[in-house]
């Protein structure tokens, strides 16, 4: 058992604590509350979607009649340029940017 515990990097006391505080081997459900980080993450995702929606788009050059796909205009030539545009929008709106 000690070899198993050391493989996982946990102590025997941790296992005993989990067993004592479990219900039939399963941990008890705790009330889930939204943390401030989760709320900020949702706000960041919402802002990011808005930025993507506002990017200039154009229809496909091929199969226009049968295709509904939209493509980014040539303003965005790389992922770095896209991230820089996003960073500029964040600065304009005073939002925190997500990491690259």
PDB file of C-alpha atoms in Angstrom:
ATOM      1  CA  UNK A   1       0.000   0.000   0.000  1.00  0.00           C
ATOM      2  CA  UNK A   2       2.841   2.406   0.769  1.00  0.00           C
ATOM      3  CA  UNK A   3       4.265   1.919  -2.733  1.00  0.00           C
ATOM      4  CA  UNK A   4       0.849   2.755  -4.224  1.00  0.00           C
ATOM      5  CA  UNK A   5       0.515   5.867  -2.069  1.00  0.00           C
ATOM      6  CA  UNK A   6       4.017   7.097  -2.916  1.00  0.00           C
ATOM      7  CA  UNK A   7       3.301   6.564  -6.608  1.00  0.00           C
ATOM      8  CA  UNK A   8       0.318   8.878  -6.303  1.00  0.00           C
ATOM      9  CA  UNK A   9       2.192  11.273  -4.034  1.00  0.00           C
ATOM     10  CA  UNK A  10      -0.353  11.116  -1.198  1.00  0.00           C
ATOM     11  CA  UNK A  11       0.004  10.205   2.465  1.00  0.00           C
ATOM     12  CA  UNK A  12      -1.721   7.475   4.413  1.00  0.00           C
ATOM     13  CA  UNK A  13      -3.320  10.104   6.640  1.00  0.00           C
ATOM     14  CA  UNK A  14      -4.984  11.677   3.591  1.00  0.00           C
ATOM     15  CA  UNK A  15      -6.536   8.357   2.618  1.00  0.00           C
ATOM     16  CA  UNK A  16      -7.808   7.751   6.158  1.00  0.00           C
ATOM     17  CA  UNK A  17      -9.305  11.267   6.242  1.00  0.00           C
ATOM     18  CA  UNK A  18     -11.095  10.715   2.910  1.00  0.00           C
ATOM     19  CA  UNK A  19     -12.496   7.387   4.098  1.00  0.00           C
ATOM     20  CA  UNK A  20     -13.730   8.855   7.384  1.00  0.00           C
ATOM     21  CA  UNK A  21     -15.364  11.789   5.637  1.00  0.00           C
ATOM     22  CA  UNK A  22     -16.999   9.827   2.839  1.00  0.00           C
ATOM     23  CA  UNK A  23     -20.400   8.263   2.388  1.00  0.00           C
ATOM     24  CA  UNK A  24     -20.081   4.635   1.236  1.00  0.00           C
ATOM     25  CA  UNK A  25     -16.722   5.339  -0.349  1.00  0.00           C
ATOM     26  CA  UNK A  26     -17.914   8.415  -2.223  1.00  0.00           C
ATOM     27  CA  UNK A  27     -17.116  11.927  -1.145  1.00  0.00           C
ATOM     28  CA  UNK A  28     -20.033  13.990   0.046  1.00  0.00           C
ATOM     29  CA  UNK A  29     -21.358  16.572  -2.337  1.00  0.00           C
ATOM     30  CA  UNK A  30     -20.545  20.087  -1.352  1.00  0.00           C
ATOM     31  CA  UNK A  31     -22.667  23.039  -2.247  1.00  0.00           C
ATOM     32  CA  UNK A  32     -21.232  24.530  -5.380  1.00  0.00           C
ATOM     33  CA  UNK A  33     -20.904  28.267  -5.343  1.00  0.00           C
ATOM     34  CA  UNK A  34     -19.646  30.393  -8.153  1.00  0.00           C
ATOM     35  CA  UNK A  35     -16.297  31.805  -7.308  1.00  0.00           C
ATOM     36  CA  UNK A  36     -15.161  35.199  -8.439  1.00  0.00           C
ATOM     37  CA  UNK A  37     -12.736  33.507 -10.863  1.00  0.00           C
ATOM     38  CA  UNK A  38     -15.570  31.589 -12.564  1.00  0.00           C
ATOM     39  CA  UNK A  39     -17.595  34.775 -12.954  1.00  0.00           C
ATOM     40  CA  UNK A  40     -14.591  36.617 -14.430  1.00  0.00           C
ATOM     41  CA  UNK A  41     -13.940  33.702 -16.792  1.00  0.00           C
ATOM     42  CA  UNK A  42     -17.520  33.832 -18.068  1.00  0.00           C
ATOM     43  CA  UNK A  43     -17.195  37.587 -18.587  1.00  0.00           C
ATOM     44  CA  UNK A  44     -13.911  37.108 -20.470  1.00  0.00           C
ATOM     45  CA  UNK A  45     -15.457  34.457 -22.721  1.00  0.00           C
ATOM     46  CA  UNK A  46     -18.463  36.682 -23.418  1.00  0.00           C
ATOM     47  CA  UNK A  47     -16.182  39.600 -24.303  1.00  0.00           C
ATOM     48  CA  UNK A  48     -13.988  37.362 -26.486  1.00  0.00           C
ATOM     49  CA  UNK A  49     -17.048  36.113 -28.413  1.00  0.00           C
ATOM     50  CA  UNK A  50     -18.143  39.717 -28.927  1.00  0.00           C
ATOM     51  CA  UNK A  51     -14.693  40.618 -30.276  1.00  0.00           C
ATOM     52  CA  UNK A  52     -14.814  37.663 -32.696  1.00  0.00           C
ATOM     53  CA  UNK A  53     -18.307  38.647 -33.823  1.00  0.00           C
ATOM     54  CA  UNK A  54     -17.102  42.191 -34.523  1.00  0.00           C
ATOM     55  CA  UNK A  55     -14.167  41.105 -36.721  1.00  0.00           C
ATOM     56  CA  UNK A  56     -14.538  41.953 -40.415  1.00  0.00           C
ATOM     57  CA  UNK A  57     -15.738  38.913 -42.373  1.00  0.00           C
ATOM     58  CA  UNK A  58     -16.369  38.065 -46.005  1.00  0.00           C
ATOM     59  CA  UNK A  59     -18.138  35.203 -47.799  1.00  0.00           C
ATOM     60  CA  UNK A  60     -16.287  32.411 -49.544  1.00  0.00           C
ATOM     61  CA  UNK A  61     -14.997  33.114 -53.071  1.00  0.00           C
ATOM     62  CA  UNK A  62     -16.008  29.619 -54.090  1.00  0.00           C
ATOM     63  CA  UNK A  63     -19.469  28.036 -53.959  1.00  0.00           C
ATOM     64  CA  UNK A  64     -21.125  31.254 -52.790  1.00  0.00           C
ATOM     65  CA  UNK A  65     -24.550  29.931 -53.628  1.00  0.00           C
ATOM     66  CA  UNK A  66     -24.211  26.795 -51.513  1.00  0.00           C
ATOM     67  CA  UNK A  67     -21.803  27.890 -48.767  1.00  0.00           C
ATOM     68  CA  UNK A  68     -22.739  29.750 -45.612  1.00  0.00           C
ATOM     69  CA  UNK A  69     -19.175  29.931 -44.279  1.00  0.00           C
ATOM     70  CA  UNK A  70     -17.634  33.293 -43.543  1.00  0.00           C
ATOM     71  CA  UNK A  71     -13.921  33.974 -43.572  1.00  0.00           C
ATOM     72  CA  UNK A  72     -11.877  36.668 -41.863  1.00  0.00           C
ATOM     73  CA  UNK A  73     -10.806  39.517 -44.080  1.00  0.00           C
ATOM     74  CA  UNK A  74      -7.124  39.948 -44.850  1.00  0.00           C
ATOM     75  CA  UNK A  75      -6.715  42.285 -41.875  1.00  0.00           C
ATOM     76  CA  UNK A  76      -6.040  39.148 -39.821  1.00  0.00           C
ATOM     77  CA  UNK A  77      -3.066  37.378 -41.385  1.00  0.00           C
ATOM     78  CA  UNK A  78      -1.823  35.364 -38.397  1.00  0.00           C
ATOM     79  CA  UNK A  79      -2.806  34.213 -34.932  1.00  0.00           C
ATOM     80  CA  UNK A  80      -0.464  36.818 -33.465  1.00  0.00           C
ATOM     81  CA  UNK A  81      -2.190  39.595 -35.422  1.00  0.00           C
ATOM     82  CA  UNK A  82      -5.564  38.272 -34.224  1.00  0.00           C
ATOM     83  CA  UNK A  83      -4.351  38.307 -30.617  1.00  0.00           C
ATOM     84  CA  UNK A  84      -2.989  41.844 -31.061  1.00  0.00           C
ATOM     85  CA  UNK A  85      -6.383  43.001 -32.375  1.00  0.00           C
ATOM     86  CA  UNK A  86      -8.008  41.365 -29.364  1.00  0.00           C
ATOM     87  CA  UNK A  87      -5.526  43.119 -27.052  1.00  0.00           C
ATOM     88  CA  UNK A  88      -6.350  46.468 -28.640  1.00  0.00           C
ATOM     89  CA  UNK A  89     -10.082  45.867 -28.077  1.00  0.00           C
ATOM     90  CA  UNK A  90      -9.372  44.948 -24.450  1.00  0.00           C
ATOM     91  CA  UNK A  91      -7.485  48.209 -23.957  1.00  0.00           C
ATOM     92  CA  UNK A  92     -10.288  50.200 -25.589  1.00  0.00           C
ATOM     93  CA  UNK A  93     -12.974  48.586 -23.426  1.00  0.00           C
ATOM     94  CA  UNK A  94     -10.749  48.440 -20.313  1.00  0.00           C
ATOM     95  CA  UNK A  95     -11.127  44.649 -20.108  1.00  0.00           C
ATOM     96  CA  UNK A  96      -8.536  42.167 -18.897  1.00  0.00           C
ATOM     97  CA  UNK A  97      -7.203  40.073 -21.747  1.00  0.00           C
ATOM     98  CA  UNK A  98      -6.925  36.321 -21.500  1.00  0.00           C
ATOM     99  CA  UNK A  99      -3.523  34.735 -21.905  1.00  0.00           C
ATOM    100  CA  UNK A 100      -2.199  33.587 -25.271  1.00  0.00           C
TER     101      UNK A 100
END
